Amino acid sequence: MSAAPAVSVITPVWNARATLAEAADSVLAQTMRDWELLLIDDGSTDGSRDLAETYAARDGRVRVLGDGVNRGPAAARNAGIRAARGRRLAFLDADDRWRPEKLEAQLRFMEETGHAFVFSSFRRMDAEGRPRGVVRAAARLTHADLLRSNDIGCLTAIYDTRALGKVEMPDIRRRQDYGLWLKLLRRVPAAYGM
């Protein structure tokens, strides 16, 4: 592959055949085209890996990782973090999806402000795709703020590895994203919402 992409999108995949296409399609539909999508198969048994390989065969910006062993979402995301070639890292779970302008808007926000860690508002949806409310992003969150509550949705966060390094999630089964945000907020004064 040629030059590193502006952003690497890290997607852990475990038995997500029913939702993976919508997640991957939402990345392919981004108005900002300079990305790579890392689909990290975490030992799926439902055909998710085959579907991921189909996406990789269709678009060279998509890579499939994973050795067929289920290690949990933190290990899968950390494999993606280590393999990422982009300066900035974004996170999208296999059962989530983005609006087409998501990456373009957040990367522009990062460039204009110089912020190394950003997040955004997001809409909750039920399993049938019906809206269940909007979680509004605070303008600024510090480490102390986050100790009270995790107000950063994993699918909204992006951090700059040039400023922060490749920081991995703690290897725990749940809330590993929360652990990562707390680690990042020991390196920068705040995360900034939009």
XYZ file of N, CA, C and O in Angstrom:
776
model
N 0.837 -1.189 0.000
C 0.000 0.000 0.000
C 0.878 1.247 0.000
O 2.013 1.211 0.441
N 0.334 2.319 -0.487
C 1.085 3.572 -0.581
C 1.061 4.324 0.744
O 1.098 3.739 1.796
N 0.981 5.627 0.672
C 1.052 6.485 1.863
C 0.017 6.083 2.904
O -1.051 5.567 2.589
N 0.356 6.341 4.153
C -0.551 6.011 5.255
C -1.833 6.833 5.138
O -1.805 8.005 4.758
N -2.963 6.230 5.466
C -4.228 6.970 5.420
C -4.301 7.995 6.545
O -3.577 7.909 7.533
N -5.204 8.945 6.403
C -5.402 9.960 7.442
C -5.946 9.350 8.724
O -5.639 9.804 9.814
N -6.761 8.303 8.582
C -7.402 7.702 9.752
C -7.556 6.207 9.538
O -7.823 5.748 8.432
N -7.351 5.467 10.619
C -7.609 4.029 10.631
C -8.863 3.782 11.460
O -8.964 4.254 12.593
N -9.795 3.052 10.895
C -11.047 2.711 11.563
C -10.909 1.282 12.094
O -10.643 0.360 11.327
N -11.077 1.117 13.381
C -10.852 -0.157 14.048
C -12.196 -0.771 14.431
O -12.947 -0.196 15.224
N -12.482 -1.947 13.842
C -13.759 -2.614 14.044
C -13.547 -4.054 14.491
O -13.156 -4.900 13.688
N -13.787 -4.346 15.776
C -13.746 -5.742 16.215
C -14.987 -6.472 15.702
O -16.075 -5.898 15.663
N -14.805 -7.712 15.282
C -15.909 -8.475 14.692
C -15.994 -9.829 15.389
O -15.055 -10.623 15.327
N -17.112 -10.064 16.040
C -17.360 -11.378 16.623
C -18.817 -11.753 16.382
O -19.730 -11.119 16.905
N -19.015 -12.755 15.529
C -20.353 -13.249 15.192
C -21.307 -12.093 14.885
O -22.388 -11.979 15.460
N -20.878 -11.251 13.965
C -21.622 -10.032 13.624
C -22.141 -10.049 12.191
O -22.352 -9.007 11.587
N -22.352 -11.225 11.646
C -22.792 -11.322 10.248
C -24.055 -10.497 9.986
O -24.204 -9.895 8.927
N -24.952 -10.433 10.944
C -26.220 -9.732 10.743
C -26.069 -8.219 10.668
O -26.921 -7.542 10.088
N -24.997 -7.655 11.227
C -24.857 -6.197 11.297
C -23.607 -5.661 10.612
O -23.509 -4.455 10.373
N -22.661 -6.520 10.294
C -21.372 -6.067 9.775
C -21.489 -5.295 8.474
O -20.790 -4.296 8.278
N -22.350 -5.714 7.577
C -22.472 -5.030 6.286
C -22.874 -3.569 6.473
O -22.300 -2.681 5.833
N -23.840 -3.309 7.365
C -24.246 -1.916 7.587
C -23.099 -1.092 8.160
O -22.902 0.064 7.769
N -22.347 -1.668 9.088
C -21.207 -0.944 9.666
C -20.165 -0.657 8.591
O -19.711 0.483 8.443
N -19.762 -1.675 7.850
C -18.740 -1.491 6.812
C -19.223 -0.542 5.726
O -18.462 0.328 5.267
N -20.477 -0.672 5.306
C -21.020 0.229 4.285
C -20.998 1.675 4.757
O -20.800 2.593 3.953
N -21.189 1.902 6.062
C -21.172 3.278 6.562
C -19.771 3.877 6.495
O -19.628 5.097 6.390
N -18.741 3.047 6.534
C -17.381 3.548 6.347
C -17.134 3.797 4.864
O -16.610 4.847 4.473
N -17.534 2.869 4.016
C -17.344 3.052 2.573
C -18.082 4.284 2.056
O -17.661 4.893 1.072
N -19.148 4.681 2.721
C -19.949 5.842 2.292
C -19.412 7.167 2.813
O -20.010 8.218 2.546
N -18.307 7.166 3.532
C -17.782 8.413 4.094
C -17.416 9.413 2.996
O -16.848 9.043 1.968
N -17.726 10.678 3.242
C -17.371 11.732 2.283
C -15.870 11.978 2.271
O -15.327 12.410 1.261
N -15.199 11.703 3.370
C -13.735 11.774 3.444
C -13.230 10.385 3.089
O -13.552 9.412 3.763
N -12.458 10.269 2.029
C -12.118 8.957 1.470
C -10.760 8.412 1.912
O -10.411 7.279 1.594
N -9.982 9.190 2.661
C -8.616 8.798 3.013
C -8.598 8.045 4.349
O -8.193 8.571 5.379
N -9.050 6.803 4.316
C -9.152 5.973 5.508
C -8.756 4.547 5.171
O -8.684 4.153 4.013
N -8.513 3.773 6.232
C -8.449 2.323 6.108
C -9.394 1.746 7.141
O -9.584 2.327 8.216
N -10.001 0.628 6.812
C -10.911 -0.059 7.716
C -10.278 -1.389 8.091
O -10.005 -2.222 7.221
N -10.028 -1.567 9.381
C -9.459 -2.805 9.891
C -10.572 -3.605 10.542
O -11.124 -3.196 11.581
N -10.933 -4.720 9.928
C -11.945 -5.621 10.463
C -11.195 -6.741 11.180
O -10.544 -7.570 10.531
N -11.262 -6.761 12.495
C -10.505 -7.718 13.283
C -11.438 -8.829 13.720
O -12.245 -8.670 14.638
N -11.344 -9.978 13.044
C -12.199 -11.116 13.375
C -11.723 -11.747 14.677
O -10.569 -12.139 14.810
N -12.636 -11.853 15.623
C -12.314 -12.358 16.956
C -12.843 -13.780 17.139
O -13.498 -14.095 18.131
N -12.576 -14.625 16.149
C -12.980 -16.021 16.253
C -14.441 -16.264 15.932
O -15.073 -17.145 16.525
N -14.981 -15.526 14.978
C -16.395 -15.684 14.602
C -16.666 -17.087 14.061
O -15.820 -17.692 13.408
N -17.890 -17.556 14.302
C -18.317 -18.866 13.795
C -19.566 -18.762 12.923
O -20.144 -19.784 12.557
N -19.974 -17.537 12.581
C -21.237 -17.344 11.857
C -21.051 -16.859 10.428
O -22.009 -16.409 9.799
N -19.840 -16.911 9.897
C -19.596 -16.422 8.545
C -19.174 -14.967 8.488
O -19.009 -14.418 7.401
N -18.982 -14.335 9.636
C -18.551 -12.932 9.653
C -17.219 -12.746 8.933
O -17.028 -11.765 8.212
N -16.294 -13.665 9.151
C -14.970 -13.523 8.520
C -15.106 -13.567 7.004
O -14.459 -12.776 6.311
N -15.909 -14.468 6.482
C -16.106 -14.533 5.031
C -16.671 -13.222 4.496
O -16.243 -12.729 3.452
N -17.631 -12.654 5.211
C -18.200 -11.371 4.802
C -17.133 -10.281 4.849
O -17.023 -9.469 3.918
N -16.323 -10.264 5.897
C -15.239 -9.282 5.997
C -14.272 -9.438 4.831
O -13.843 -8.448 4.223
N -13.925 -10.669 4.483
C -13.014 -10.926 3.357
C -13.613 -10.435 2.044
O -12.889 -9.952 1.161
N -14.924 -10.510 1.908
C -15.597 -9.989 0.713
C -15.378 -8.486 0.596
O -15.091 -7.970 -0.491
N -15.501 -7.786 1.706
C -15.258 -6.338 1.695
C -13.798 -6.033 1.350
O -13.511 -5.108 0.583
N -12.876 -6.799 1.901
C -11.453 -6.577 1.616
C -11.140 -6.834 0.152
O -10.320 -6.122 -0.458
N -11.790 -7.813 -0.452
C -11.565 -8.116 -1.874
C -12.107 -7.009 -2.771
O -11.558 -6.755 -3.851
N -13.153 -6.325 -2.323
C -13.782 -5.268 -3.124
C -13.087 -3.923 -2.999
O -13.174 -3.093 -3.901
N -12.434 -3.661 -1.864
C -11.854 -2.341 -1.624
C -10.517 -2.511 -0.914
O -10.470 -3.055 0.196
N -9.450 -2.037 -1.520
C -8.108 -2.191 -0.969
C -7.869 -1.449 0.329
O -6.858 -1.683 0.989
N -8.785 -0.571 0.709
C -8.641 0.141 1.980
C -9.123 -0.693 3.163
O -8.952 -0.295 4.306
N -9.719 -1.836 2.881
C -10.244 -2.713 3.924
C -9.257 -3.864 4.130
O -8.842 -4.514 3.177
N -8.882 -4.078 5.384
C -8.011 -5.205 5.741
C -8.695 -6.061 6.796
O -9.361 -5.533 7.680
N -8.501 -7.367 6.692
C -9.054 -8.301 7.667
C -7.899 -8.875 8.474
O -6.909 -9.339 7.918
N -8.042 -8.817 9.791
C -7.047 -9.348 10.715
C -7.712 -10.394 11.600
O -8.928 -10.518 11.616
N -6.912 -11.111 12.360
C -7.431 -12.082 13.324
C -6.979 -13.477 12.979
O -6.843 -13.825 11.808
N -6.750 -14.261 14.019
C -6.230 -15.613 13.823
C -7.240 -16.706 14.140
O -6.881 -17.869 14.288
N -8.512 -16.344 14.263
C -9.540 -17.342 14.487
C -9.781 -17.704 15.937
O -10.575 -18.588 16.230
N -9.104 -17.032 16.867
C -9.261 -17.310 18.293
C -10.027 -16.160 18.940
O -9.716 -14.998 18.706
N -11.026 -16.506 19.764
C -11.800 -15.487 20.463
C -11.055 -15.039 21.714
O -10.851 -15.819 22.630
N -10.621 -13.775 21.704
C -9.889 -13.217 22.841
C -10.639 -12.058 23.495
O -10.186 -11.517 24.478
N -11.731 -11.634 22.890
C -12.512 -10.546 23.449
C -12.271 -9.240 22.716
O -11.301 -9.081 21.977
N -13.167 -8.271 22.921
C -13.112 -7.023 22.164
C -11.874 -6.172 22.439
O -11.378 -5.503 21.539
N -11.366 -6.190 23.655
C -10.167 -5.388 23.938
C -8.982 -5.909 23.144
O -8.258 -5.140 22.510
N -8.786 -7.223 23.150
C -7.666 -7.810 22.402
C -7.830 -7.557 20.909
O -6.853 -7.249 20.210
N -9.054 -7.668 20.405
C -9.290 -7.419 18.973
C -8.989 -5.954 18.632
O -8.307 -5.660 17.648
N -9.502 -5.036 19.442
C -9.233 -3.619 19.172
C -7.743 -3.313 19.276
O -7.204 -2.544 18.472
N -7.068 -3.909 20.249
C -5.633 -3.659 20.399
C -4.841 -4.208 19.215
O -3.862 -3.597 18.789
N -5.259 -5.339 18.663
C -4.616 -5.848 17.441
C -4.794 -4.829 16.322
O -3.874 -4.582 15.536
N -5.973 -4.226 16.243
C -6.214 -3.186 15.247
C -5.370 -1.951 15.487
O -4.815 -1.373 14.546
N -5.253 -1.538 16.735
C -4.419 -0.375 17.065
C -2.979 -0.627 16.635
O -2.342 0.224 16.006
N -2.462 -1.817 16.936
C -1.073 -2.133 16.566
C -0.885 -2.174 15.049
O 0.151 -1.762 14.542
N -1.880 -2.662 14.313
C -1.759 -2.798 12.850
C -2.085 -1.511 12.093
O -1.772 -1.391 10.910
N -2.711 -0.557 12.764
C -3.175 0.669 12.107
C -2.020 1.445 11.491
O -0.971 1.600 12.096
N -2.253 1.955 10.284
C -1.254 2.770 9.592
C -1.600 4.246 9.632
O -0.781 5.091 9.315
N -2.824 4.575 9.999
C -3.258 5.967 10.013
C -2.733 6.735 11.213
O -2.475 6.161 12.269
N -2.604 8.032 11.009
C -2.179 8.912 12.104
C -3.235 8.978 13.196
O -2.921 9.045 14.380
N -4.490 8.976 12.790
C -5.586 9.061 13.754
C -6.319 7.725 13.791
O -6.448 7.049 12.778
N -6.816 7.380 14.977
C -7.539 6.128 15.171
C -8.976 6.420 15.560
O -9.233 7.219 16.458
N -9.893 5.761 14.860
C -11.323 5.878 15.132
C -11.858 4.477 15.409
O -11.301 3.479 14.943
N -12.942 4.399 16.142
C -13.489 3.118 16.568
C -14.943 2.991 16.119
O -15.749 3.896 16.316
N -15.252 1.847 15.498
C -16.618 1.560 15.060
C -16.878 0.086 15.329
O -16.208 -0.769 14.743
N -17.832 -0.211 16.195
C -18.170 -1.608 16.442
C -18.983 -2.152 15.272
O -19.593 -1.404 14.509
N -18.998 -3.477 15.150
C -19.634 -4.125 14.013
C -21.157 -4.024 14.035
O -21.807 -4.369 13.049
N -21.729 -3.535 15.127
C -23.175 -3.337 15.181
C -23.558 -1.857 15.235
O -24.686 -1.514 15.560
N -22.611 -1.002 14.898
C -22.863 0.446 14.838
C -22.702 0.928 13.401
O -22.178 0.220 12.553
N -23.118 2.153 13.162
C -22.883 2.761 11.839
C -22.740 4.269 11.995
O -23.201 4.852 12.976
N -22.083 4.860 10.997
C -21.797 6.289 11.007
C -22.596 7.009 9.941
O -22.919 6.446 8.891
N -22.827 8.302 10.182
C -23.353 9.182 9.133
C -22.225 9.440 8.129
O -21.047 9.415 8.496
N -22.522 9.697 6.877
C -21.489 9.824 5.838
C -20.455 10.922 6.086
O -19.306 10.788 5.669
N -20.804 11.977 6.777
C -19.882 13.095 6.996
C -19.090 12.985 8.294
O -18.313 13.880 8.627
N -19.227 11.899 9.030
C -18.621 11.765 10.352
C -17.120 12.002 10.334
O -16.602 12.853 11.051
N -16.380 11.252 9.545
C -14.921 11.388 9.544
C -14.493 12.759 9.038
O -13.602 13.390 9.619
N -15.109 13.231 7.987
C -14.741 14.538 7.436
C -14.927 15.638 8.478
O -14.033 16.467 8.693
N -16.060 15.635 9.155
C -16.342 16.679 10.142
C -15.384 16.603 11.329
O -14.837 17.626 11.765
N -15.138 15.406 11.836
C -14.269 15.303 13.014
C -12.810 15.589 12.678
O -12.115 16.229 13.462
N -12.331 15.143 11.528
C -10.941 15.429 11.174
C -10.748 16.922 10.920
O -9.716 17.490 11.293
N -11.733 17.559 10.322
C -11.651 19.012 10.136
C -11.602 19.717 11.497
O -10.808 20.621 11.713
N -12.442 19.273 12.424
C -12.461 19.815 13.784
C -11.087 19.654 14.442
O -10.569 20.594 15.052
N -10.473 18.491 14.297
C -9.152 18.255 14.881
C -8.104 19.176 14.257
O -7.271 19.747 14.956
N -8.140 19.318 12.936
C -7.162 20.157 12.247
C -7.331 21.630 12.610
O -6.357 22.339 12.828
N -8.573 22.090 12.686
C -8.829 23.501 12.973
C -8.498 23.867 14.418
O -8.092 24.991 14.688
N -8.674 22.939 15.340
C -8.484 23.244 16.757
C -7.155 22.752 17.324
O -6.718 23.228 18.364
N -6.552 21.769 16.679
C -5.338 21.153 17.199
C -5.595 20.151 18.312
O -4.651 19.662 18.938
N -6.860 19.802 18.562
C -7.183 18.838 19.611
C -6.735 17.434 19.198
O -6.940 17.019 18.062
N -6.168 16.692 20.150
C -5.655 15.353 19.867
C -6.663 14.248 20.169
O -6.485 13.120 19.732
N -7.727 14.561 20.902
C -8.707 13.562 21.308
C -10.083 14.213 21.220
O -10.368 15.173 21.936
N -10.919 13.710 20.305
C -12.235 14.303 20.083
C -13.309 13.213 20.074
O -13.025 12.034 19.879
N -14.534 13.659 20.257
C -15.692 12.764 20.232
C -16.891 13.576 19.781
O -16.777 14.796 19.571
N -18.035 12.929 19.616
C -19.201 13.655 19.131
C -20.482 13.119 19.763
O -20.477 12.091 20.447
N -21.548 13.833 19.490
C -22.873 13.345 19.853
C -23.179 12.107 19.015
O -22.554 11.871 17.981
N -24.169 11.334 19.469
C -24.596 10.187 18.669
C -26.040 9.840 18.997
O -26.568 10.227 20.032
N -26.647 9.119 18.065
C -28.038 8.707 18.219
C -28.078 7.231 18.605
O -27.429 6.406 17.970
N -28.840 6.930 19.635
C -29.062 5.525 20.011
C -30.184 4.965 19.135
O -31.152 5.661 18.842
N -30.037 3.696 18.745
C -31.044 3.021 17.921
C -31.358 1.677 18.565
O -30.492 1.065 19.186
N -32.585 1.199 18.367
C -32.899 -0.149 18.846
C -32.523 -1.158 17.761
O -32.035 -0.792 16.688
N -32.758 -2.434 18.030
C -32.352 -3.500 17.107
C -33.070 -3.403 15.761
O -32.551 -3.895 14.750
N -34.204 -2.763 15.725
C -34.946 -2.601 14.471
C -34.591 -1.307 13.743
O -35.183 -0.987 12.727
N -33.651 -0.535 14.286
C -33.215 0.691 13.632
C -34.042 1.916 13.971
O -33.900 2.957 13.328
N -34.894 1.823 14.969
C -35.706 2.983 15.375
C -34.908 3.856 16.334
O -34.246 3.340 17.246
N -34.964 5.175 16.159
C -34.241 6.088 17.055
C -34.718 5.966 18.494
O -35.917 5.832 18.752
N -33.764 6.011 19.425
C -34.059 5.933 20.852
C -33.423 7.085 21.611
O -33.100 6.956 22.783
N -33.241 8.207 20.940
C -32.715 9.382 21.610
C -31.295 9.706 21.183
O -30.592 8.891 20.607
N -30.905 10.937 21.484
C -29.578 11.433 21.133
C -28.785 11.657 22.403
O -29.305 12.196 23.385
N -27.532 11.230 22.382
C -26.608 11.506 23.472
C -25.781 12.706 23.023
O -25.008 12.613 22.061
N -25.977 13.837 23.671
C -25.302 15.086 23.293
C -23.899 15.134 23.867
O -23.686 14.870 25.059
N -22.946 15.477 23.024
C -21.550 15.581 23.455
C -21.346 16.852 24.266
O -21.818 17.925 23.895
N -20.636 16.709 25.374
C -20.189 17.884 26.114
C -19.124 18.591 25.284
O -18.477 17.976 24.437
N -18.928 19.872 25.507
C -17.909 20.608 24.763
C -16.498 20.162 25.138
O -15.595 20.152 24.305
N -16.341 19.756 26.404
C -14.998 19.422 26.907
C -15.156 18.477 28.089
O -15.994 18.697 28.957
N -14.335 17.414 28.117
C -14.339 16.488 29.241
C -12.908 16.251 29.703
O -12.022 15.979 28.891
N -12.691 16.338 31.002
C -11.381 16.090 31.592
C -11.358 14.692 32.228
O -12.398 14.025 32.321
N -10.199 14.300 32.716
C -10.070 13.028 33.421
C -11.023 13.001 34.624
O -11.727 12.003 34.851
N -11.064 14.085 35.375
C -11.957 14.158 36.539
C -13.420 14.021 36.124
O -14.204 13.340 36.799
N -13.805 14.646 35.014
C -15.180 14.517 34.515
C -15.510 13.066 34.202
O -16.585 12.560 34.537
N -14.572 12.398 33.535
C -14.816 11.023 33.117
C -14.828 10.047 34.286
O -15.445 8.985 34.188
N -14.184 10.388 35.379
C -14.253 9.514 36.554
C -15.672 9.422 37.097
O -16.036 8.435 37.730
N -16.492 10.432 36.833
C -17.885 10.425 37.287
C -18.772 9.596 36.366
O -19.718 8.966 36.805
N -18.476 9.622 35.050
C -19.334 8.936 34.080
C -18.637 8.889 32.725
O -17.990 9.860 32.325
N -18.793 7.787 32.018
C -18.236 7.690 30.670
C -19.212 8.332 29.698
O -20.203 7.715 29.298
N -18.930 9.554 29.313
C -19.807 10.290 28.404
C -19.262 10.342 26.978
O -19.658 11.206 26.197
N -18.363 9.421 26.636
C -17.802 9.350 25.285
C -18.217 8.028 24.663
O -17.812 6.957 25.129
N -19.055 8.094 23.635
C -19.449 6.877 22.929
C -18.285 6.346 22.111
O -17.622 7.102 21.400
N -18.043 5.050 22.200
C -16.887 4.466 21.504
C -16.922 4.777 20.006
O -15.895 5.094 19.412
N -18.086 4.710 19.388
C -18.186 4.941 17.957
C -17.938 6.394 17.561
O -17.843 6.698 16.373
N -17.766 7.286 18.532
C -17.563 8.700 18.213
C -16.135 9.170 18.419
O -15.765 10.241 17.963
N -15.319 8.382 19.101
C -13.984 8.844 19.509
C -12.952 8.720 18.389
O -12.961 7.757 17.631
N -12.076 9.704 18.317
C -10.893 9.670 17.446
C -9.732 10.261 18.238
O -9.888 11.293 18.889
N -8.570 9.614 18.174
C -7.389 10.218 18.791
C -6.215 10.199 17.836
O -6.135 9.390 16.920
N -5.322 11.157 18.047
C -4.175 11.403 17.178
C -2.944 10.694 17.745
O -2.459 11.053 18.828
N -2.441 9.701 17.027
C -1.286 8.949 17.518
C 0.001 9.769 17.451
O 0.942 9.481 18.192
N 0.046 10.779 16.602
C 1.240 11.624 16.565
C 1.406 12.381 17.876
O 2.511 12.555 18.377
N 0.303 12.801 18.456
C 0.348 13.537 19.727
C 0.368 12.606 20.939
O 0.999 12.916 21.943
N -0.316 11.462 20.845
C -0.528 10.622 22.019
C 0.160 9.263 21.958
O 0.199 8.557 22.968
N 0.663 8.882 20.814
C 1.202 7.536 20.654
C 0.075 6.550 20.414
O -1.101 6.903 20.419
N 0.436 5.300 20.194
C -0.564 4.248 20.042
C -0.870 3.688 21.423
O -0.145 2.858 21.952
N -1.929 4.195 22.004
C -2.335 3.802 23.345
C -3.397 2.715 23.196
O -4.383 2.892 22.487
N -3.199 1.593 23.886
C -4.111 0.465 23.772
C -5.142 0.450 24.891
O -4.967 1.072 25.934
N -6.200 -0.288 24.638
C -7.260 -0.456 25.626
C -6.814 -1.462 26.684
O -6.067 -2.394 26.374
N -7.269 -1.294 27.926
C -6.957 -2.313 28.931
C -7.605 -3.641 28.525
O -8.711 -3.654 27.983
N -6.930 -4.736 28.790
C -7.407 -6.047 28.367
C -8.418 -6.591 29.380
O -8.119 -7.458 30.192
N -9.609 -6.013 29.312
C -10.723 -6.426 30.158
C -11.905 -6.716 29.253
O -11.961 -6.245 28.119
N -12.857 -7.504 29.713
C -13.965 -7.949 28.872
C -15.017 -6.864 28.615
O -15.697 -6.905 27.608
N -15.158 -5.916 29.517
C -16.184 -4.879 29.353
C -15.596 -3.512 29.648
O -14.673 -3.388 30.433
N -16.165 -2.500 29.000
C -15.830 -1.095 29.247
C -14.363 -0.751 28.985
O -13.808 0.170 29.568
N -13.751 -1.520 28.093
C -12.358 -1.239 27.757
C -12.188 0.116 27.072
O -11.148 0.748 27.213
N -13.222 0.577 26.371
C -13.146 1.910 25.773
C -13.035 2.976 26.861
O -12.221 3.893 26.764
N -13.806 2.831 27.920
C -13.757 3.746 29.058
C -12.350 3.785 29.651
O -11.801 4.847 29.946
N -11.746 2.621 29.784
C -10.372 2.550 30.279
C -9.395 3.280 29.384
O -8.479 3.963 29.859
N -9.588 3.153 28.062
C -8.709 3.862 27.124
C -8.883 5.367 27.248
O -7.907 6.114 27.266
N -10.114 5.828 27.338
C -10.337 7.290 27.445
C -9.629 7.833 28.684
O -9.006 8.895 28.629
N -9.716 7.103 29.805
C -9.041 7.556 31.019
C -7.524 7.583 30.837
O -6.852 8.511 31.301
N -6.972 6.595 30.133
C -5.530 6.589 29.851
C -5.152 7.795 28.987
O -4.154 8.473 29.248
N -5.938 8.066 27.955
C -5.642 9.200 27.067
C -5.715 10.522 27.822
O -4.919 11.434 27.570
N -6.660 10.631 28.747
C -6.834 11.883 29.486
C -5.780 12.081 30.567
O -5.775 13.107 31.241
N -4.873 11.158 30.696
C -3.670 11.396 31.516
C -2.552 11.981 30.660
O -1.549 12.443 31.189
N -2.755 11.978 29.343
C -1.740 12.496 28.412
C -2.108 13.863 27.838
O -1.238 14.570 27.350
N -3.387 14.187 27.826
C -3.859 15.501 27.355
C -4.828 16.060 28.392
O -5.437 15.311 29.145
N -4.978 17.395 28.438
C -5.823 17.994 29.463
C -7.309 17.657 29.316
O -8.042 17.607 30.302
N -7.769 17.423 28.069
C -9.204 17.206 27.874
C -9.457 16.550 26.530
O -8.627 16.571 25.624
N -10.661 15.948 26.434
C -11.218 15.505 25.159
C -12.283 16.530 24.787
O -12.944 17.089 25.663
N -12.430 16.762 23.498
C -13.331 17.826 23.041
C -14.438 17.264 22.182
O -14.196 16.506 21.243
N -15.669 17.660 22.519
C -16.835 17.163 21.817
C -17.340 18.100 20.750
O -17.079 19.294 20.778
N -18.046 17.528 19.813
C -18.689 18.317 18.758
C -20.049 17.719 18.445
O -20.305 16.587 18.748
